[in-house]
Amino acid sequence: MTVTMAHSEYIEAMRSSLRASTISLKKTMFKTHVEGALGKRLIRTVRRSDVVDVVGGVSAKGFPVQANRVFSEVMALLRWCEQKGYVDGVPSARKKDVRAATGGAKELARRRVLSEGEIIAVWNLTANMGDLTGDFLRLLLLTGQRRDEVRLMVWGEVDMDASLWTIPASRYKTGYSHTVPLPKQAMDILRSRWVEGATGYVLAGRGENKPFNGAASAVRRLRKELGGKADFTLHDIRRTLRTGLARMGIDETTAEMVIGHIPQGIVKVYDQHDRMEERRTALKRWAEYVERVATVGSNVFALQATKGAG
């Protein structure tokens, strides 16, 4: 069995447990960085030096962070092959050792959040963008959900009467369904797009039954409008909301549940309270804050915890 054949089997085995976007990334990474170097090799002949060479090649091209991810993908493939009996053992290669040998970079968790001025700018700039791009960016800011969760929202997930959006487990990162209580500002956006009997994507793109596909261009346009000074990503908007909830005094459990993080350990087992009303209150306060500062254009309504908040 060649490395390419093994990876194809591995991808098929993983397909049921991973999102389609993750599968696509794995396939692209393998084709771009691994297949040319190792694709025709027998999987049982792959050694530590081969892993180092492949990862080093990616790093040498100027992609040290991508090199780390290629290493993780190759090692995941080899561990899976070991479980299947295709190889007798996995090469003893640790990420930090390979990074030292290839000049790879240690990935640091991003800590970027938008300043109040940037929140104001994003909100107001979206008013002058196309409806599709503007609505997409505002829904990201108002709900704190991930890019593709917003982009691929369908009308069947939204309860317009209850102001609830339930993202099914099949397309949510945690593998569990996640319900978002939508604040008035988000519902205003949905009502402006809603027609009786609507089906398909809420943010429908060009062409029949195609979702909005302009996330990358939306970020580029924001950066251009802000004079090229904005270095934030769409995921930083999600982190901004989470940080804002903390500053407002929203309790940590509720704030984590707002953005869909699953409690761990004993809490996950015994605490089954969904805190839906607390989450609704948290998102309502966040949306009101965003709307107020964007309208007033000042920091009069700073993110201060109110007495008894939570």
CSV table of C-alpha atoms in Angstrom, one decimal:
chain,number,residue,atom,x,y,z
A,1,MET,CA,0.0,0.0,0.0
A,2,THR,CA,1.4,3.4,-1.0
A,3,VAL,CA,1.2,6.5,1.1
A,4,THR,CA,-1.4,8.0,-1.3
A,5,MET,CA,-3.6,4.9,-1.1
A,6,ALA,CA,-3.3,4.8,2.7
A,7,HIS,CA,-4.3,8.5,3.0
A,8,SER,CA,-7.3,8.0,0.7
A,9,GLU,CA,-8.5,5.2,3.1
A,10,TYR,CA,-7.8,7.3,6.1
A,11,ILE,CA,-9.8,10.2,4.7
A,12,GLU,CA,-12.8,7.9,4.0
A,13,ALA,CA,-12.6,6.5,7.6
A,14,MET,CA,-12.5,10.1,9.0
A,15,ARG,CA,-15.3,11.4,6.9
A,16,SER,CA,-18.2,10.5,9.2
A,17,SER,CA,-16.6,12.1,12.3
A,18,LEU,CA,-15.2,15.3,10.8
A,19,ARG,CA,-16.8,18.3,9.1
A,20,ALA,CA,-16.6,18.5,5.3
A,21,SER,CA,-14.5,21.6,5.5
A,22,THR,CA,-11.9,19.7,7.7
A,23,ILE,CA,-11.8,16.8,5.3
A,24,SER,CA,-11.2,19.2,2.4
A,25,LEU,CA,-8.3,20.9,4.3
A,26,LYS,CA,-6.8,17.5,5.0
A,27,LYS,CA,-7.0,16.5,1.3
A,28,THR,CA,-5.6,19.8,0.1
A,29,MET,CA,-2.7,19.7,2.6
A,30,PHE,CA,-1.7,16.2,1.6
A,31,LYS,CA,-1.9,16.9,-2.1
A,32,THR,CA,0.1,20.2,-1.8
A,33,HIS,CA,2.8,19.1,0.6
A,34,VAL,CA,3.0,15.4,1.0
A,35,GLU,CA,1.9,13.5,-2.1
A,36,GLY,CA,4.7,14.7,-4.4
A,37,ALA,CA,7.4,13.7,-1.9
A,38,LEU,CA,6.0,10.5,-0.4
A,39,GLY,CA,2.8,9.6,-2.4
A,40,LYS,CA,4.3,6.7,-4.3
A,41,ARG,CA,6.3,5.3,-1.3
A,42,LEU,CA,5.1,2.2,0.4
A,43,ILE,CA,3.5,3.3,3.7
A,44,ARG,CA,5.5,0.6,5.6
A,45,THR,CA,8.8,2.1,4.5
A,46,VAL,CA,8.2,5.7,5.8
A,47,ARG,CA,10.8,6.6,8.4
A,48,ARG,CA,11.5,9.5,10.8
A,49,SER,CA,13.8,11.1,8.2
A,50,ASP,CA,11.1,11.2,5.6
A,51,VAL,CA,8.8,13.0,8.0
A,52,VAL,CA,11.5,15.5,8.8
A,53,ASP,CA,12.2,16.1,5.1
A,54,VAL,CA,8.6,16.7,4.2
A,55,VAL,CA,8.0,19.1,7.1
A,56,GLY,CA,11.3,20.8,6.4
A,57,GLY,CA,10.3,21.4,2.8
A,58,VAL,CA,7.2,23.2,3.9
A,59,SER,CA,9.1,25.3,6.4
A,60,ALA,CA,11.7,26.1,3.7
A,61,LYS,CA,9.0,27.6,1.5
A,62,GLY,CA,8.3,30.1,4.2
A,63,PHE,CA,5.3,28.4,5.8
A,64,PRO,CA,6.6,27.4,9.3
A,65,VAL,CA,3.1,27.3,10.9
A,66,GLN,CA,1.8,25.2,8.0
A,67,ALA,CA,4.8,22.9,8.5
A,68,ASN,CA,3.5,22.1,12.0
A,69,ARG,CA,0.1,21.2,10.6
A,70,VAL,CA,1.6,19.0,7.9
A,71,PHE,CA,3.6,17.2,10.6
A,72,SER,CA,0.4,16.6,12.6
A,73,GLU,CA,-1.4,15.3,9.5
A,74,VAL,CA,1.4,12.9,8.6
A,75,MET,CA,1.6,11.5,12.1
A,76,ALA,CA,-2.1,11.1,12.4
A,77,LEU,CA,-2.1,9.1,9.1
A,78,LEU,CA,0.8,6.9,10.4
A,79,ARG,CA,-0.9,6.3,13.8
A,80,TRP,CA,-4.2,5.3,11.9
A,81,CYS,CA,-2.2,3.0,9.7
A,82,GLU,CA,-0.6,1.3,12.7
A,83,GLN,CA,-4.1,0.7,14.2
A,84,LYS,CA,-5.1,-0.9,10.8
A,85,GLY,CA,-2.0,-3.0,10.7
A,86,TYR,CA,-0.5,-1.4,7.6
A,87,VAL,CA,2.7,-0.4,9.5
A,88,ASP,CA,4.4,-2.2,12.4
A,89,GLY,CA,5.1,1.1,14.3
A,90,VAL,CA,5.1,4.8,14.0
A,91,PRO,CA,8.3,6.8,13.6
A,92,SER,CA,9.5,8.3,16.9
A,93,ALA,CA,9.2,11.9,15.8
A,94,ARG,CA,8.0,14.6,18.2
A,95,LYS,CA,6.7,17.9,17.0
A,96,LYS,CA,9.2,20.0,19.0
A,97,ASP,CA,12.1,17.9,17.7
A,98,VAL,CA,11.0,18.2,14.1
A,99,ARG,CA,10.4,21.9,14.6
A,100,ALA,CA,14.0,22.3,15.9
A,101,ALA,CA,15.4,20.3,13.0
A,102,THR,CA,13.4,22.1,10.3
A,103,GLY,CA,13.2,25.7,11.6
A,104,GLY,CA,9.4,25.4,12.2
A,105,ALA,CA,7.6,28.0,14.3
A,106,LYS,CA,5.8,27.3,17.5
A,107,GLU,CA,2.2,28.3,17.1
A,108,LEU,CA,0.9,30.8,19.6
A,109,ALA,CA,-2.8,31.2,20.4
A,110,ARG,CA,-4.2,34.4,19.0
A,111,ARG,CA,-5.2,37.0,21.6
A,112,ARG,CA,-6.4,39.7,19.3
A,113,VAL,CA,-9.7,41.4,20.1
A,114,LEU,CA,-11.3,44.4,18.4
A,115,SER,CA,-11.0,47.7,20.2
A,116,GLU,CA,-14.2,49.7,20.8
A,117,GLY,CA,-13.2,52.0,18.0
A,118,GLU,CA,-12.9,49.0,15.6
A,119,ILE,CA,-16.3,47.6,16.7
A,120,ILE,CA,-17.8,50.9,15.9
A,121,ALA,CA,-16.0,51.0,12.5
A,122,VAL,CA,-17.0,47.5,11.6
A,123,TRP,CA,-20.7,48.1,12.5
A,124,ASN,CA,-20.9,51.4,10.6
A,125,LEU,CA,-18.9,50.3,7.5
A,126,THR,CA,-21.3,47.3,7.1
A,127,ALA,CA,-24.1,49.8,6.5
A,128,ASN,CA,-22.4,50.9,3.2
A,129,MET,CA,-21.5,47.4,2.0
A,130,GLY,CA,-23.8,45.1,0.0
A,131,ASP,CA,-26.7,43.6,2.0
A,132,LEU,CA,-25.2,40.1,1.8
A,133,THR,CA,-21.7,41.1,3.0
A,134,GLY,CA,-23.0,43.6,5.6
A,135,ASP,CA,-25.5,41.1,7.0
A,136,PHE,CA,-22.9,38.4,7.2
A,137,LEU,CA,-20.5,40.6,9.2
A,138,ARG,CA,-23.1,41.9,11.5
A,139,LEU,CA,-24.4,38.5,12.3
A,140,LEU,CA,-20.9,37.4,13.2
A,141,LEU,CA,-20.5,40.3,15.5
A,142,LEU,CA,-23.9,39.9,17.1
A,143,THR,CA,-23.9,36.2,17.7
A,144,GLY,CA,-20.2,35.3,18.1
A,145,GLN,CA,-20.6,32.1,16.1
A,146,ARG,CA,-18.0,30.8,13.6
A,147,ARG,CA,-17.7,32.0,10.1
A,148,ASP,CA,-19.1,28.9,8.4
A,149,GLU,CA,-21.9,28.5,10.9
A,150,VAL,CA,-23.2,31.9,10.0
A,151,ARG,CA,-22.4,31.6,6.3
A,152,LEU,CA,-24.2,28.3,6.0
A,153,MET,CA,-27.3,29.1,8.1
A,154,VAL,CA,-30.5,27.8,6.6
A,155,TRP,CA,-34.0,28.9,7.3
A,156,GLY,CA,-34.9,25.5,8.6
A,157,GLU,CA,-32.6,26.1,11.5
A,158,VAL,CA,-34.3,29.3,12.6
A,159,ASP,CA,-37.4,29.6,14.7
A,160,MET,CA,-38.6,33.1,13.8
A,161,ASP,CA,-41.3,33.1,16.5
A,162,ALA,CA,-39.0,32.1,19.3
A,163,SER,CA,-35.9,34.0,18.1
A,164,LEU,CA,-33.8,30.8,18.2
A,165,TRP,CA,-31.2,29.5,15.8
A,166,THR,CA,-30.3,25.8,16.3
A,167,ILE,CA,-27.2,24.7,14.5
A,168,PRO,CA,-27.4,20.9,13.9
A,169,ALA,CA,-24.7,18.6,15.2
A,170,SER,CA,-23.8,17.6,11.7
A,171,ARG,CA,-22.3,20.9,11.0
A,172,TYR,CA,-21.2,22.1,14.4
A,173,LYS,CA,-17.5,21.7,15.5
A,174,THR,CA,-18.2,20.0,18.8
A,175,GLY,CA,-20.5,17.3,17.2
A,176,TYR,CA,-23.4,18.5,19.4
A,177,SER,CA,-26.2,20.7,18.2
A,178,HIS,CA,-26.0,24.3,19.5
A,179,THR,CA,-28.9,26.8,20.0
A,180,VAL,CA,-28.3,30.5,19.8
A,181,PRO,CA,-30.9,32.8,21.3
A,182,LEU,CA,-31.0,35.7,18.8
A,183,PRO,CA,-31.1,39.3,20.0
A,184,LYS,CA,-33.4,41.8,18.4
A,185,GLN,CA,-30.7,43.3,16.2
A,186,ALA,CA,-30.0,39.9,14.7
A,187,MET,CA,-33.7,39.2,14.2
A,188,ASP,CA,-34.0,42.5,12.4
A,189,ILE,CA,-31.5,41.2,9.9
A,190,LEU,CA,-33.3,37.9,9.5
A,191,ARG,CA,-36.7,39.5,9.2
A,192,SER,CA,-35.4,41.8,6.4
A,193,ARG,CA,-34.4,38.7,4.4
A,194,TRP,CA,-37.4,36.5,5.4
A,195,VAL,CA,-40.3,35.8,3.1
A,196,GLU,CA,-43.2,33.4,3.9
A,197,GLY,CA,-42.2,29.8,3.2
A,198,ALA,CA,-38.5,30.7,2.7
A,199,THR,CA,-36.1,27.7,2.4
A,200,GLY,CA,-32.4,27.3,1.7
A,201,TYR,CA,-29.6,29.5,2.8
A,202,VAL,CA,-30.4,32.7,4.8
A,203,LEU,CA,-27.4,34.3,3.2
A,204,ALA,CA,-28.0,33.0,-0.2
A,205,GLY,CA,-25.2,33.8,-2.7
A,206,ARG,CA,-25.2,34.0,-6.4
A,207,GLY,CA,-26.7,31.0,-8.2
A,208,GLU,CA,-29.4,28.7,-7.2
A,209,ASN,CA,-29.1,27.2,-3.7
A,210,LYS,CA,-25.6,28.5,-3.1
A,211,PRO,CA,-24.4,30.1,0.2
A,212,PHE,CA,-22.6,33.4,0.6
A,213,ASN,CA,-19.0,32.8,-0.4
A,214,GLY,CA,-17.5,36.2,0.2
A,215,ALA,CA,-16.0,35.9,3.7
A,216,ALA,CA,-12.4,36.5,2.5
A,217,SER,CA,-13.3,39.4,0.4
A,218,ALA,CA,-15.4,40.9,3.2
A,219,VAL,CA,-12.3,41.0,5.4
A,220,ARG,CA,-10.2,42.5,2.6
A,221,ARG,CA,-12.8,45.2,2.1
A,222,LEU,CA,-12.9,46.0,5.8
A,223,ARG,CA,-9.1,46.3,5.9
A,224,LYS,CA,-9.2,48.6,2.9
A,225,GLU,CA,-11.9,50.8,4.4
A,226,LEU,CA,-9.9,51.0,7.6
A,227,GLY,CA,-6.8,52.2,5.8
A,228,GLY,CA,-5.1,48.8,5.8
A,229,LYS,CA,-4.5,49.1,9.6
A,230,ALA,CA,-6.9,46.3,10.6
A,231,ASP,CA,-5.1,43.1,11.3
A,232,PHE,CA,-8.0,41.2,12.8
A,233,THR,CA,-9.5,38.1,11.4
A,234,LEU,CA,-13.1,36.9,11.4
A,235,HIS,CA,-12.4,34.6,14.3
A,236,ASP,CA,-11.1,37.6,16.3
A,237,ILE,CA,-14.7,38.9,16.1
A,238,ARG,CA,-15.8,35.8,18.0
A,239,ARG,CA,-13.1,36.3,20.6
A,240,THR,CA,-14.1,39.9,20.9
A,241,LEU,CA,-17.7,39.0,21.9
A,242,ARG,CA,-16.5,36.4,24.4
A,243,THR,CA,-14.1,39.0,26.0
A,244,GLY,CA,-16.9,41.5,26.0
A,245,LEU,CA,-19.2,39.2,27.9
A,246,ALA,CA,-16.5,38.7,30.5
A,247,ARG,CA,-16.1,42.4,30.9
A,248,MET,CA,-19.9,42.8,31.4
A,249,GLY,CA,-19.7,40.4,34.3
A,250,ILE,CA,-21.5,37.5,32.5
A,251,ASP,CA,-20.5,34.3,34.4
A,252,GLU,CA,-18.0,32.1,32.7
A,253,THR,CA,-20.2,29.1,32.2
A,254,THR,CA,-22.9,31.1,30.5
A,255,ALA,CA,-20.4,33.0,28.3
A,256,GLU,CA,-18.8,29.8,27.2
A,257,MET,CA,-22.1,28.3,26.3
A,258,VAL,CA,-23.0,31.4,24.3
A,259,ILE,CA,-20.1,30.6,21.9
A,260,GLY,CA,-20.8,26.8,22.0
A,261,HIS,CA,-18.0,25.6,24.1
A,262,ILE,CA,-18.9,22.3,25.9
A,263,PRO,CA,-18.3,22.0,29.7
A,264,GLN,CA,-15.6,19.5,30.5
A,265,GLY,CA,-15.1,16.8,33.1
A,266,ILE,CA,-17.6,16.3,36.0
A,267,VAL,CA,-19.5,19.5,35.0
A,268,LYS,CA,-20.3,18.0,31.6
A,269,VAL,CA,-21.7,14.9,33.2
A,270,TYR,CA,-23.8,16.4,36.1
A,271,ASP,CA,-24.7,20.0,35.1
A,272,GLN,CA,-27.4,19.6,32.4
A,273,HIS,CA,-28.9,23.1,32.8
A,274,ASP,CA,-28.9,24.8,29.3
A,275,ARG,CA,-28.9,28.4,30.7
A,276,MET,CA,-30.9,29.5,27.7
A,277,GLU,CA,-32.4,32.5,29.4
A,278,GLU,CA,-29.0,33.5,30.8
A,279,ARG,CA,-27.5,33.2,27.3
A,280,ARG,CA,-30.4,35.2,25.8
A,281,THR,CA,-29.7,38.0,28.4
A,282,ALA,CA,-26.0,37.9,27.6
A,283,LEU,CA,-26.4,38.3,23.9
A,284,LYS,CA,-29.1,40.9,24.4
A,285,ARG,CA,-26.7,43.0,26.5
A,286,TRP,CA,-23.9,42.5,24.0
A,287,ALA,CA,-26.0,43.5,21.0
A,288,GLU,CA,-27.4,46.6,22.8
A,289,TYR,CA,-23.8,47.6,23.7
A,290,VAL,CA,-22.7,47.3,20.0
A,291,GLU,CA,-25.6,49.2,18.7
A,292,ARG,CA,-25.3,52.0,21.3
A,293,VAL,CA,-21.6,52.7,20.9
A,294,ALA,CA,-21.9,52.5,17.1
A,295,THR,CA,-24.8,55.0,17.2
A,296,VAL,CA,-23.2,57.4,19.8
A,297,GLY,CA,-19.7,56.9,18.6
A,298,SER,CA,-18.2,57.2,22.0
A,299,ASN,CA,-17.1,55.1,25.0
A,300,VAL,CA,-19.9,56.4,27.2
A,301,PHE,CA,-21.3,52.9,27.4
A,302,ALA,CA,-18.1,51.2,28.3
A,303,LEU,CA,-18.1,47.4,29.0
A,304,GLN,CA,-18.6,47.6,32.7
A,305,ALA,CA,-20.2,44.9,34.8
A,306,THR,CA,-23.5,46.0,36.2
A,307,LYS,CA,-24.5,45.2,39.8
A,308,GLY,CA,-25.9,41.7,39.9
A,309,ALA,CA,-25.0,40.9,36.3
A,310,GLY,CA,-24.9,37.4,35.1
